[in-house]
Amino acid sequence: MPFKCFRDGLENKPRTRSDRKCVLGRGRSHIAPERYPLPTIVQQSRWANIPSELLLDIIARVEASETSWPARRDVVSCAAVCRSWRETTKEVIRTPEQCGLITFPTSLKQPGPRDLPLQCFIKRERATKTYRLYLGLSPALAGDSSKLLLAAKKIRRAMKTEFLISLVGEDFSRARDTYVGKLRSNFLGTKFSIYDSQPPCEPTIQSNIQSNRKGNVKKISSRGIAGVGNYNVATVSYELNVLRTRGPRRMQCNMHFIPISSIQEGGTAPTPPTFDGSPPDEKSSPLPVSKGKDQEPPRATTSPPEPRESVQNNRDVLSLKNKAPRWHEQLQCWCLNFKGRVTVASVKNFQLVAALDPSHHVPAAEQEKVILQFGKIGKDIFTMDYRYPLSAFQAFAICLSSFDTKPACE
């Protein structure tokens, strides 16, 4: 039976008021956040009694045939049928590292592929100070198949600048489940901190956070949600240009929870299994809600975890540096080989490689491998290509730091 029959059957199924409310306002390019648990009425669908072997074969065929957006939304539709379909879909869907595809919000927090980078582009809207990350080569080549992955809004404050990152391009409130994280700068715009809304994927940190939640439960406002916090996962630093010499910016990124061993042979990077940072079988209990109109938005219910001592050590944490460009005598400018992905010269353009020393015993080819590259291709259009061990969220946050004003670095 073709997949269209299953989808038509779902469309003809009577919907409750809550079901219709969830469907309204969901665009084609929106990646639906994961929610636990699913309503019991959905589990009673007539499609829930399909034999597990047949169901696994159906979803595997759909996943293998739909490898690009917007056709890949059929895979998302499989996960929306009922709980059994959702669990089977999660078993079939592989991580971006394994298949090079992005399907669910969890993919945005997982490392990219090892062999070939995931190619994306960023559109800047100056009027609204928003930045949108799309999956695709460029707006001209992607067309309607471009997929909105993340969006950010720039907010200037007295002593800092913040970029709030969300799954949707209209709502950047921390009280929404679409909130992903943020990027915060210092006064000079030379140092940026990347904050994740969910705790890092570290077993020791997860256990500490769960124990703190049990022993120290705080009240939040009625506009807030439980478990949203700011966890410092990376730092981006730009070198001061005191002498005002001409040349590209010099930057360094310290990934607090990604060890150097991740880029070595047989190494792995932390890979979150779920979008909310909690084990799938963990039953989350809502925090007490206090009634107040003028309360501040909720802060993290637990203190941001400090990176592990072994990873925080400068010898173990993964550091990225911008690849040094060469001076082109004929063009009279600094040049980098972006392999056709960047066409406009800009001080914002960069390529990041691993910052290693001989004691790490990493092959020379691995040291020269570009992990993240960012560059301009048109007015307010930029390309972003990232690969393992960075995730889409981490790569997007690093690229956002290039948009902020840096008078002391240029």
mmCIF file of C-alpha atoms in Angstrom:
data_model
loop_
_atom_site.group_PDB
_atom_site.id
_atom_site.type_symbol
_atom_site.label_atom_id
_atom_site.label_comp_id
_atom_site.label_asym_id
_atom_site.label_seq_id
_atom_site.Cartn_x
_atom_site.Cartn_y
_atom_site.Cartn_z
ATOM 1 C CA MET A 1 0.000 0.000 0.000
ATOM 2 C CA PRO A 2 1.568 3.380 -0.975
ATOM 3 C CA PHE A 3 2.368 5.894 1.741
ATOM 4 C CA LYS A 4 -0.165 8.328 0.300
ATOM 5 C CA CYS A 5 -2.976 6.037 1.481
ATOM 6 C CA PHE A 6 -1.720 6.195 5.035
ATOM 7 C CA ARG A 7 -1.461 9.967 4.918
ATOM 8 C CA ASP A 8 -4.909 10.318 3.382
ATOM 9 C CA GLY A 9 -6.303 8.114 6.132
ATOM 10 C CA LEU A 10 -4.811 10.422 8.724
ATOM 11 C CA GLU A 11 -6.252 13.498 7.038
ATOM 12 C CA ASN A 12 -9.744 11.946 7.043
ATOM 13 C CA LYS A 13 -9.537 10.971 10.707
ATOM 14 C CA PRO A 14 -11.734 13.210 12.895
ATOM 15 C CA ARG A 15 -9.712 15.620 14.968
ATOM 16 C CA THR A 16 -10.391 16.931 18.413
ATOM 17 C CA ARG A 17 -10.192 20.606 19.287
ATOM 18 C CA SER A 18 -6.693 20.154 20.736
ATOM 19 C CA ASP A 19 -5.518 18.397 17.551
ATOM 20 C CA ARG A 20 -6.752 21.249 15.361
ATOM 21 C CA LYS A 21 -5.054 23.758 17.608
ATOM 22 C CA CYS A 22 -1.699 22.028 17.175
ATOM 23 C CA VAL A 23 -2.013 22.024 13.384
ATOM 24 C CA LEU A 24 -2.875 25.711 12.977
ATOM 25 C CA GLY A 25 0.022 28.042 12.269
ATOM 26 C CA ARG A 26 2.564 25.331 11.385
ATOM 27 C CA GLY A 27 4.432 26.267 8.224
ATOM 28 C CA ARG A 28 6.046 23.937 5.751
ATOM 29 C CA SER A 29 9.535 24.861 6.893
ATOM 30 C CA HIS A 30 8.887 24.394 10.591
ATOM 31 C CA ILE A 31 10.562 21.483 12.402
ATOM 32 C CA ALA A 32 8.064 20.361 15.012
ATOM 33 C CA PRO A 33 9.625 20.116 18.502
ATOM 34 C CA GLU A 34 9.405 16.795 20.251
ATOM 35 C CA ARG A 35 6.918 16.521 23.087
ATOM 36 C CA TYR A 36 6.424 13.790 25.684
ATOM 37 C CA PRO A 37 4.032 12.094 26.158
ATOM 38 C CA LEU A 38 1.719 11.992 23.145
ATOM 39 C CA PRO A 39 -2.024 12.238 23.777
ATOM 40 C CA THR A 40 -3.675 8.899 24.459
ATOM 41 C CA ILE A 41 -6.317 9.523 21.798
ATOM 42 C CA VAL A 42 -3.599 9.490 19.132
ATOM 43 C CA GLN A 43 -2.381 6.091 20.304
ATOM 44 C CA GLN A 44 -5.884 4.684 19.631
ATOM 45 C CA SER A 45 -5.549 5.366 15.912
ATOM 46 C CA ARG A 46 -6.524 2.533 13.600
ATOM 47 C CA TRP A 47 -2.948 2.530 12.297
ATOM 48 C CA ALA A 48 -1.560 1.647 15.743
ATOM 49 C CA ASN A 49 -2.309 -2.084 15.325
ATOM 50 C CA ILE A 50 -0.053 -2.640 12.307
ATOM 51 C CA PRO A 51 2.441 -5.491 12.944
ATOM 52 C CA SER A 52 5.787 -4.153 14.075
ATOM 53 C CA GLU A 53 7.718 -5.860 11.252
ATOM 54 C CA LEU A 54 5.437 -4.365 8.593
ATOM 55 C CA LEU A 55 5.549 -0.950 10.262
ATOM 56 C CA LEU A 56 9.339 -1.015 10.384
ATOM 57 C CA ASP A 57 9.501 -1.883 6.691
ATOM 58 C CA ILE A 58 7.053 0.889 5.738
ATOM 59 C CA ILE A 59 8.905 3.620 7.603
ATOM 60 C CA ALA A 60 12.293 2.379 6.383
ATOM 61 C CA ARG A 61 11.074 2.592 2.779
ATOM 62 C CA VAL A 62 9.704 6.103 3.274
ATOM 63 C CA GLU A 63 12.916 7.233 4.948
ATOM 64 C CA ALA A 64 15.078 5.819 2.158
ATOM 65 C CA SER A 65 13.006 7.346 -0.645
ATOM 66 C CA GLU A 66 12.588 10.873 0.758
ATOM 67 C CA THR A 67 16.098 12.314 1.156
ATOM 68 C CA SER A 68 15.420 16.019 0.633
ATOM 69 C CA TRP A 69 12.956 18.671 1.728
ATOM 70 C CA PRO A 70 10.051 19.277 1.325
ATOM 71 C CA ALA A 71 9.464 15.604 0.421
ATOM 72 C CA ARG A 72 11.104 14.522 3.678
ATOM 73 C CA ARG A 73 8.142 15.855 5.621
ATOM 74 C CA ASP A 74 6.560 12.468 4.903
ATOM 75 C CA VAL A 75 9.013 11.019 7.425
ATOM 76 C CA VAL A 76 7.824 13.573 9.975
ATOM 77 C CA SER A 77 4.235 12.587 9.168
ATOM 78 C CA CYS A 78 5.054 8.995 10.085
ATOM 79 C CA ALA A 79 6.162 10.113 13.528
ATOM 80 C CA ALA A 80 2.895 12.050 13.994
ATOM 81 C CA VAL A 81 0.547 9.084 13.517
ATOM 82 C CA CYS A 82 0.690 7.650 17.037
ATOM 83 C CA ARG A 83 3.133 6.677 19.749
ATOM 84 C CA SER A 84 4.094 3.319 18.225
ATOM 85 C CA TRP A 85 4.762 4.940 14.836
ATOM 86 C CA ARG A 86 6.799 7.644 16.541
ATOM 87 C CA GLU A 87 8.995 5.171 18.406
ATOM 88 C CA THR A 88 9.558 3.123 15.260
ATOM 89 C CA THR A 89 10.442 6.250 13.290
ATOM 90 C CA LYS A 90 12.995 7.233 15.906
ATOM 91 C CA GLU A 91 14.581 3.796 15.546
ATOM 92 C CA VAL A 92 14.829 4.144 11.765
ATOM 93 C CA ILE A 93 16.072 7.728 11.601
ATOM 94 C CA ARG A 94 19.841 7.976 11.924
ATOM 95 C CA THR A 95 21.923 10.898 13.150
ATOM 96 C CA PRO A 96 23.377 13.481 10.726
ATOM 97 C CA GLU A 97 26.793 11.961 11.375
ATOM 98 C CA GLN A 98 25.575 8.642 9.973
ATOM 99 C CA CYS A 99 23.306 9.719 7.105
ATOM 100 C CA GLY A 100 24.016 13.423 6.495
ATOM 101 C CA LEU A 101 20.313 14.325 6.761
ATOM 102 C CA ILE A 102 18.353 16.580 9.102
ATOM 103 C CA THR A 103 14.848 15.464 10.030
ATOM 104 C CA PHE A 104 13.848 16.341 13.611
ATOM 105 C CA PRO A 105 14.909 19.108 16.019
ATOM 106 C CA THR A 106 17.250 16.666 17.716
ATOM 107 C CA SER A 107 19.348 16.679 14.539
ATOM 108 C CA LEU A 108 20.189 20.342 15.109
ATOM 109 C CA LYS A 109 21.988 19.471 18.347
ATOM 110 C CA GLN A 110 23.807 16.424 16.950
ATOM 111 C CA PRO A 111 27.200 16.504 15.188
ATOM 112 C CA GLY A 112 27.256 16.775 11.421
ATOM 113 C CA PRO A 113 28.622 14.200 8.972
ATOM 114 C CA ARG A 114 32.309 13.269 8.981
ATOM 115 C CA ASP A 115 32.999 12.985 5.253
ATOM 116 C CA LEU A 116 31.104 15.769 3.486
ATOM 117 C CA PRO A 117 29.868 18.983 5.122
ATOM 118 C CA LEU A 118 26.217 19.935 5.388
ATOM 119 C CA GLN A 119 25.688 22.950 3.153
ATOM 120 C CA CYS A 120 23.444 25.736 4.446
ATOM 121 C CA PHE A 121 22.929 29.449 3.909
ATOM 122 C CA ILE A 122 21.981 32.373 6.134
ATOM 123 C CA LYS A 123 19.687 35.243 5.168
ATOM 124 C CA ARG A 124 20.046 38.508 7.060
ATOM 125 C CA GLU A 125 17.089 40.859 7.453
ATOM 126 C CA ARG A 126 18.434 44.251 8.458
ATOM 127 C CA ALA A 127 15.054 45.836 9.212
ATOM 128 C CA THR A 128 14.036 43.247 11.806
ATOM 129 C CA LYS A 129 17.603 42.287 12.857
ATOM 130 C CA THR A 130 16.856 38.638 12.296
ATOM 131 C CA TYR A 131 18.996 35.897 10.774
ATOM 132 C CA ARG A 132 17.548 32.726 9.276
ATOM 133 C CA LEU A 133 19.468 29.509 8.680
ATOM 134 C CA TYR A 134 18.270 27.373 5.758
ATOM 135 C CA LEU A 135 19.319 23.957 4.561
ATOM 136 C CA GLY A 136 20.448 24.199 0.940
ATOM 137 C CA LEU A 137 23.167 25.449 -1.385
ATOM 138 C CA SER A 138 21.808 28.976 -1.895
ATOM 139 C CA PRO A 139 18.438 30.740 -2.262
ATOM 140 C CA ALA A 140 18.717 30.640 -6.063
ATOM 141 C CA LEU A 141 19.563 26.926 -6.259
ATOM 142 C CA ALA A 142 17.431 25.677 -3.385
ATOM 143 C CA GLY A 143 14.235 27.524 -4.302
ATOM 144 C CA ASP A 144 11.167 26.061 -2.606
ATOM 145 C CA SER A 145 13.163 23.097 -1.313
ATOM 146 C CA SER A 146 15.076 25.268 1.171
ATOM 147 C CA LYS A 147 14.361 24.250 4.743
ATOM 148 C CA LEU A 148 14.281 26.674 7.659
ATOM 149 C CA LEU A 149 16.419 25.177 10.414
ATOM 150 C CA LEU A 150 17.011 27.980 12.921
ATOM 151 C CA ALA A 151 16.393 31.692 13.311
ATOM 152 C CA ALA A 152 18.051 34.321 15.494
ATOM 153 C CA LYS A 153 17.157 37.829 16.578
ATOM 154 C CA LYS A 154 19.762 40.416 17.512
ATOM 155 C CA ILE A 155 19.045 42.434 20.647
ATOM 156 C CA ARG A 156 21.341 45.281 21.694
ATOM 157 C CA ARG A 157 21.626 46.039 25.379
ATOM 158 C CA ALA A 158 23.583 48.620 27.359
ATOM 159 C CA MET A 159 26.736 46.568 27.928
ATOM 160 C CA LYS A 160 26.282 43.574 25.623
ATOM 161 C CA THR A 161 24.597 42.148 22.551
ATOM 162 C CA GLU A 162 22.499 38.991 22.487
ATOM 163 C CA PHE A 163 21.332 36.749 19.674
ATOM 164 C CA LEU A 164 18.283 34.701 20.710
ATOM 165 C CA ILE A 165 18.048 31.466 18.693
ATOM 166 C CA SER A 166 14.753 29.718 18.011
ATOM 167 C CA LEU A 167 13.260 27.009 15.809
ATOM 168 C CA VAL A 168 10.816 29.506 14.300
ATOM 169 C CA GLY A 169 11.376 32.909 12.806
ATOM 170 C CA GLU A 170 8.638 34.843 14.589
ATOM 171 C CA ASP A 171 8.851 33.950 18.280
ATOM 172 C CA PHE A 172 12.118 34.189 20.242
ATOM 173 C CA SER A 173 10.718 34.007 23.757
ATOM 174 C CA ARG A 174 12.485 31.764 26.250
ATOM 175 C CA ALA A 175 9.065 30.714 27.523
ATOM 176 C CA ARG A 176 8.419 28.762 24.304
ATOM 177 C CA ASP A 177 9.496 25.216 23.600
ATOM 178 C CA THR A 178 10.944 26.479 20.319
ATOM 179 C CA TYR A 179 13.706 28.351 22.170
ATOM 180 C CA VAL A 180 17.091 26.725 21.456
ATOM 181 C CA GLY A 181 19.749 28.944 23.019
ATOM 182 C CA LYS A 182 21.521 32.256 22.665
ATOM 183 C CA LEU A 183 24.805 34.004 21.901
ATOM 184 C CA ARG A 184 26.029 36.759 24.219
ATOM 185 C CA SER A 185 28.881 39.209 23.632
ATOM 186 C CA ASN A 186 30.936 41.400 25.934
ATOM 187 C CA PHE A 187 31.039 45.199 25.716
ATOM 188 C CA LEU A 188 33.822 45.350 23.084
ATOM 189 C CA GLY A 189 32.408 42.547 20.961
ATOM 190 C CA THR A 190 35.637 40.555 21.285
ATOM 191 C CA LYS A 191 34.338 37.606 23.313
ATOM 192 C CA PHE A 192 31.125 35.648 22.821
ATOM 193 C CA SER A 193 29.569 32.925 24.931
ATOM 194 C CA ILE A 194 27.274 30.294 23.428
ATOM 195 C CA TYR A 195 24.483 29.158 25.764
ATOM 196 C CA ASP A 196 22.390 26.063 25.193
ATOM 197 C CA SER A 197 18.848 25.896 26.563
ATOM 198 C CA GLN A 198 19.419 22.270 27.556
ATOM 199 C CA PRO A 199 22.246 20.723 29.598
ATOM 200 C CA PRO A 200 25.192 19.214 27.722
ATOM 201 C CA CYS A 201 25.112 15.550 26.836
ATOM 202 C CA GLU A 202 27.396 14.379 29.659
ATOM 203 C CA PRO A 203 26.334 11.536 32.012
ATOM 204 C CA THR A 204 27.958 13.096 35.075
ATOM 205 C CA ILE A 205 26.386 16.476 34.400
ATOM 206 C CA GLN A 206 22.971 14.965 33.719
ATOM 207 C CA SER A 207 23.015 13.133 37.058
ATOM 208 C CA ASN A 208 24.036 16.301 38.925
ATOM 209 C CA ILE A 209 21.278 18.326 37.273
ATOM 210 C CA GLN A 210 18.627 15.726 38.071
ATOM 211 C CA SER A 211 19.692 15.598 41.725
ATOM 212 C CA ASN A 212 19.672 19.400 41.941
ATOM 213 C CA ARG A 213 16.165 19.514 40.487
ATOM 214 C CA LYS A 214 14.916 17.111 43.137
ATOM 215 C CA GLY A 215 16.567 18.947 46.018
ATOM 216 C CA ASN A 216 16.146 22.544 44.909
ATOM 217 C CA VAL A 217 12.810 23.186 43.192
ATOM 218 C CA LYS A 218 12.145 26.840 42.378
ATOM 219 C CA LYS A 219 9.019 28.630 41.297
ATOM 220 C CA ILE A 220 8.697 30.075 37.835
ATOM 221 C CA SER A 221 6.305 32.536 36.313
ATOM 222 C CA SER A 222 3.183 31.506 34.458
ATOM 223 C CA ARG A 223 4.886 32.493 31.199
ATOM 224 C CA GLY A 224 7.792 30.118 31.743
ATOM 225 C CA ILE A 225 8.455 26.466 31.155
ATOM 226 C CA ALA A 226 10.307 24.011 33.301
ATOM 227 C CA GLY A 227 13.877 23.057 32.529
ATOM 228 C CA VAL A 228 14.881 26.042 30.335
ATOM 229 C CA GLY A 229 18.314 27.295 31.277
ATOM 230 C CA ASN A 230 21.522 28.767 29.964
ATOM 231 C CA TYR A 231 24.391 26.299 29.785
ATOM 232 C CA ASN A 232 27.693 27.679 28.528
ATOM 233 C CA VAL A 233 28.861 25.204 25.887
ATOM 234 C CA ALA A 234 31.377 27.254 23.898
ATOM 235 C CA THR A 235 33.325 30.509 23.788
ATOM 236 C CA VAL A 236 34.315 32.524 20.703
ATOM 237 C CA SER A 237 37.168 35.021 21.057
ATOM 238 C CA TYR A 238 38.414 37.605 18.566
ATOM 239 C CA GLU A 239 41.933 38.968 18.750
ATOM 240 C CA LEU A 240 42.297 42.698 19.362
ATOM 241 C CA ASN A 241 43.766 44.698 16.480
ATOM 242 C CA VAL A 242 45.527 47.407 18.436
ATOM 243 C CA LEU A 243 47.838 48.496 15.595
ATOM 244 C CA ARG A 244 44.960 48.646 13.088
ATOM 245 C CA THR A 245 46.796 46.458 10.593
ATOM 246 C CA ARG A 246 44.922 45.366 7.493
ATOM 247 C CA GLY A 247 43.896 41.744 7.264
ATOM 248 C CA PRO A 248 41.212 39.254 8.228
ATOM 249 C CA ARG A 249 39.935 38.841 11.748
ATOM 250 C CA ARG A 250 41.635 36.318 14.000
ATOM 251 C CA MET A 251 39.300 34.179 16.050
ATOM 252 C CA GLN A 252 39.398 31.122 18.287
ATOM 253 C CA CYS A 253 36.559 28.898 19.494
ATOM 254 C CA ASN A 254 36.731 26.706 22.580
ATOM 255 C CA MET A 255 34.134 23.935 22.604
ATOM 256 C CA HIS A 256 33.834 23.185 26.331
ATOM 257 C CA PHE A 257 32.193 19.775 26.000
ATOM 258 C CA ILE A 258 33.828 18.430 22.823
ATOM 259 C CA PRO A 259 37.152 16.679 23.477
ATOM 260 C CA ILE A 260 40.037 16.699 21.025
ATOM 261 C CA SER A 261 39.739 12.924 20.824
ATOM 262 C CA SER A 262 36.530 13.429 18.806
ATOM 263 C CA ILE A 263 38.539 14.291 15.673
ATOM 264 C CA GLN A 264 41.043 11.513 16.219
ATOM 265 C CA GLU A 265 40.585 8.066 14.722
ATOM 266 C CA GLY A 266 37.851 6.235 16.604
ATOM 267 C CA GLY A 267 36.897 9.318 18.625
ATOM 268 C CA THR A 268 33.335 10.399 19.287
ATOM 269 C CA ALA A 269 31.615 13.667 20.143
ATOM 270 C CA PRO A 270 28.709 14.047 22.596
ATOM 271 C CA THR A 271 25.458 13.262 20.785
ATOM 272 C CA PRO A 272 22.184 14.123 22.576
ATOM 273 C CA PRO A 273 19.552 11.396 22.131
ATOM 274 C CA THR A 274 16.552 13.690 22.588
ATOM 275 C CA PHE A 275 15.836 17.348 21.987
ATOM 276 C CA ASP A 276 14.993 18.192 25.588
ATOM 277 C CA GLY A 277 18.191 16.724 27.027
ATOM 278 C CA SER A 278 16.355 14.147 29.146
ATOM 279 C CA PRO A 279 16.278 10.384 28.716
ATOM 280 C CA PRO A 280 13.194 9.224 26.784
ATOM 281 C CA ASP A 281 11.949 7.140 29.702
ATOM 282 C CA GLU A 282 12.307 9.911 32.267
ATOM 283 C CA LYS A 283 8.983 11.246 33.526
ATOM 284 C CA SER A 284 9.237 14.993 33.897
ATOM 285 C CA SER A 285 7.202 16.597 36.653
ATOM 286 C CA PRO A 286 6.126 20.204 36.171
ATOM 287 C CA LEU A 287 7.474 22.740 38.594
ATOM 288 C CA PRO A 288 5.144 24.755 40.834
ATOM 289 C CA VAL A 289 3.808 27.833 39.088
ATOM 290 C CA SER A 290 3.453 31.124 40.918
ATOM 291 C CA LYS A 291 0.776 33.560 39.862
ATOM 292 C CA GLY A 292 2.181 36.958 39.083
ATOM 293 C CA LYS A 293 1.786 39.416 36.248
ATOM 294 C CA ASP A 294 5.035 41.367 36.372
ATOM 295 C CA GLN A 295 7.482 38.648 37.174
ATOM 296 C CA GLU A 296 10.719 38.273 35.277
ATOM 297 C CA PRO A 297 11.058 35.442 32.756
ATOM 298 C CA PRO A 298 12.284 32.266 34.403
ATOM 299 C CA ARG A 299 15.952 31.674 34.957
ATOM 300 C CA ALA A 300 17.625 28.316 34.891
ATOM 301 C CA THR A 301 16.271 26.033 37.578
ATOM 302 C CA THR A 302 19.793 24.799 38.150
ATOM 303 C CA SER A 303 23.132 26.517 37.944
ATOM 304 C CA PRO A 304 24.893 26.060 34.602
ATOM 305 C CA PRO A 305 27.195 23.091 34.942
ATOM 306 C CA GLU A 306 30.900 23.623 34.904
ATOM 307 C CA PRO A 307 32.719 21.671 32.206
ATOM 308 C CA ARG A 308 34.429 18.511 33.320
ATOM 309 C CA GLU A 309 37.952 19.000 34.564
ATOM 310 C CA SER A 310 39.390 16.719 31.907
ATOM 311 C CA VAL A 311 37.577 18.529 29.114
ATOM 312 C CA GLN A 312 38.152 21.985 30.526
ATOM 313 C CA ASN A 313 41.882 21.317 30.451
ATOM 314 C CA ASN A 314 43.438 23.152 27.515
ATOM 315 C CA ARG A 315 45.064 19.926 26.344
ATOM 316 C CA ASP A 316 41.739 18.067 26.087
ATOM 317 C CA VAL A 317 39.154 20.628 24.990
ATOM 318 C CA LEU A 318 38.641 21.064 21.253
ATOM 319 C CA SER A 319 39.790 24.489 20.086
ATOM 320 C CA LEU A 320 39.122 25.868 16.626
ATOM 321 C CA LYS A 321 41.079 28.642 14.936
ATOM 322 C CA ASN A 322 40.553 30.502 11.708
ATOM 323 C CA LYS A 323 42.635 29.213 8.825
ATOM 324 C CA ALA A 324 45.318 31.720 7.853
ATOM 325 C CA PRO A 325 44.665 33.197 4.379
ATOM 326 C CA ARG A 326 47.349 33.937 1.825
ATOM 327 C CA TRP A 327 48.019 37.259 0.150
ATOM 328 C CA HIS A 328 47.222 37.284 -3.567
ATOM 329 C CA GLU A 329 49.577 39.672 -5.398
ATOM 330 C CA GLN A 330 47.468 40.024 -8.530
ATOM 331 C CA LEU A 331 44.178 40.566 -6.719
ATOM 332 C CA GLN A 332 45.829 42.520 -3.887
ATOM 333 C CA CYS A 333 43.689 40.867 -1.224
ATOM 334 C CA TRP A 334 43.678 38.022 1.267
ATOM 335 C CA CYS A 335 42.384 34.777 -0.230
ATOM 336 C CA LEU A 336 41.073 31.434 1.016
ATOM 337 C CA ASN A 337 39.941 28.448 -1.030
ATOM 338 C CA PHE A 338 36.208 28.181 -0.334
ATOM 339 C CA LYS A 339 35.751 25.809 -3.303
ATOM 340 C CA GLY A 340 33.205 28.079 -4.968
ATOM 341 C CA ARG A 341 30.975 28.467 -1.924
ATOM 342 C CA VAL A 342 31.994 32.118 -1.286
ATOM 343 C CA THR A 343 32.025 34.723 -4.054
ATOM 344 C CA VAL A 344 32.143 38.127 -2.311
ATOM 345 C CA ALA A 345 35.137 39.431 -0.351
ATOM 346 C CA SER A 346 34.214 40.321 3.218
ATOM 347 C CA VAL A 347 35.915 40.677 6.566
ATOM 348 C CA LYS A 348 33.283 38.285 7.914
ATOM 349 C CA ASN A 349 34.488 35.351 5.786
ATOM 350 C CA PHE A 350 36.363 32.630 7.668
ATOM 351 C CA GLN A 351 37.315 28.971 7.770
ATOM 352 C CA LEU A 352 37.811 27.133 11.057
ATOM 353 C CA VAL A 353 40.217 24.243 11.564
ATOM 354 C CA ALA A 354 41.298 22.390 14.687
ATOM 355 C CA ALA A 355 44.000 24.099 16.758
ATOM 356 C CA LEU A 356 46.364 21.256 17.618
ATOM 357 C CA ASP A 357 49.945 20.742 18.756
ATOM 358 C CA PRO A 358 52.299 17.858 17.883
ATOM 359 C CA SER A 359 51.560 16.062 21.169
ATOM 360 C CA HIS A 360 48.037 15.216 19.959
ATOM 361 C CA HIS A 361 49.388 12.984 17.155
ATOM 362 C CA VAL A 362 46.675 13.980 14.688
ATOM 363 C CA PRO A 363 47.443 13.375 10.980
ATOM 364 C CA ALA A 364 48.257 16.435 8.894
ATOM 365 C CA ALA A 365 45.278 15.831 6.618
ATOM 366 C CA GLU A 366 42.930 15.946 9.606
ATOM 367 C CA GLN A 367 44.521 19.169 10.836
ATOM 368 C CA GLU A 368 43.875 20.880 7.496
ATOM 369 C CA LYS A 369 40.271 19.701 7.288
ATOM 370 C CA VAL A 370 37.859 22.660 7.454
ATOM 371 C CA ILE A 371 35.253 22.027 10.160
ATOM 372 C CA LEU A 372 33.237 25.214 9.593
ATOM 373 C CA GLN A 373 33.332 27.775 6.830
ATOM 374 C CA PHE A 374 31.268 30.932 6.463
ATOM 375 C CA GLY A 375 31.260 33.528 3.714
ATOM 376 C CA LYS A 376 29.311 36.044 1.696
ATOM 377 C CA ILE A 377 27.734 35.307 -1.692
ATOM 378 C CA GLY A 378 25.433 38.319 -2.106
ATOM 379 C CA LYS A 379 23.709 41.165 -0.354
ATOM 380 C CA ASP A 380 22.657 39.817 3.058
ATOM 381 C CA ILE A 381 23.191 36.213 1.863
ATOM 382 C CA PHE A 382 25.913 34.035 3.410
ATOM 383 C CA THR A 383 26.814 30.356 3.120
ATOM 384 C CA MET A 384 27.541 28.132 6.121
ATOM 385 C CA ASP A 385 29.049 24.665 5.737
ATOM 386 C CA TYR A 386 29.727 22.582 8.840
ATOM 387 C CA ARG A 387 30.811 19.060 9.612
ATOM 388 C CA TYR A 388 31.633 16.743 12.501
ATOM 389 C CA PRO A 389 32.068 17.339 15.438
ATOM 390 C CA LEU A 390 30.038 20.586 15.333
ATOM 391 C CA SER A 391 26.240 20.643 15.324
ATOM 392 C CA ALA A 392 24.030 23.000 13.333
ATOM 393 C CA PHE A 393 23.219 24.981 16.473
ATOM 394 C CA GLN A 394 26.876 25.406 17.427
ATOM 395 C CA ALA A 395 27.918 26.323 13.888
ATOM 396 C CA PHE A 396 25.086 28.842 13.538
ATOM 397 C CA ALA A 397 25.964 30.491 16.857
ATOM 398 C CA ILE A 398 29.636 30.811 15.851
ATOM 399 C CA CYS A 399 28.646 32.415 12.537
ATOM 400 C CA LEU A 400 26.326 34.851 14.315
ATOM 401 C CA SER A 401 29.318 36.217 16.216
ATOM 402 C CA SER A 402 30.717 37.453 12.897
ATOM 403 C CA PHE A 403 27.704 39.755 12.380
ATOM 404 C CA ASP A 404 28.261 41.778 15.539
ATOM 405 C CA THR A 405 30.201 45.052 15.380
ATOM 406 C CA LYS A 406 33.840 44.706 16.415
ATOM 407 C CA PRO A 407 35.551 48.124 16.302
ATOM 408 C CA ALA A 408 38.515 46.845 18.325
ATOM 409 C CA CYS A 409 39.210 43.943 15.968
ATOM 410 C CA GLU A 410 39.235 45.673 12.575
#
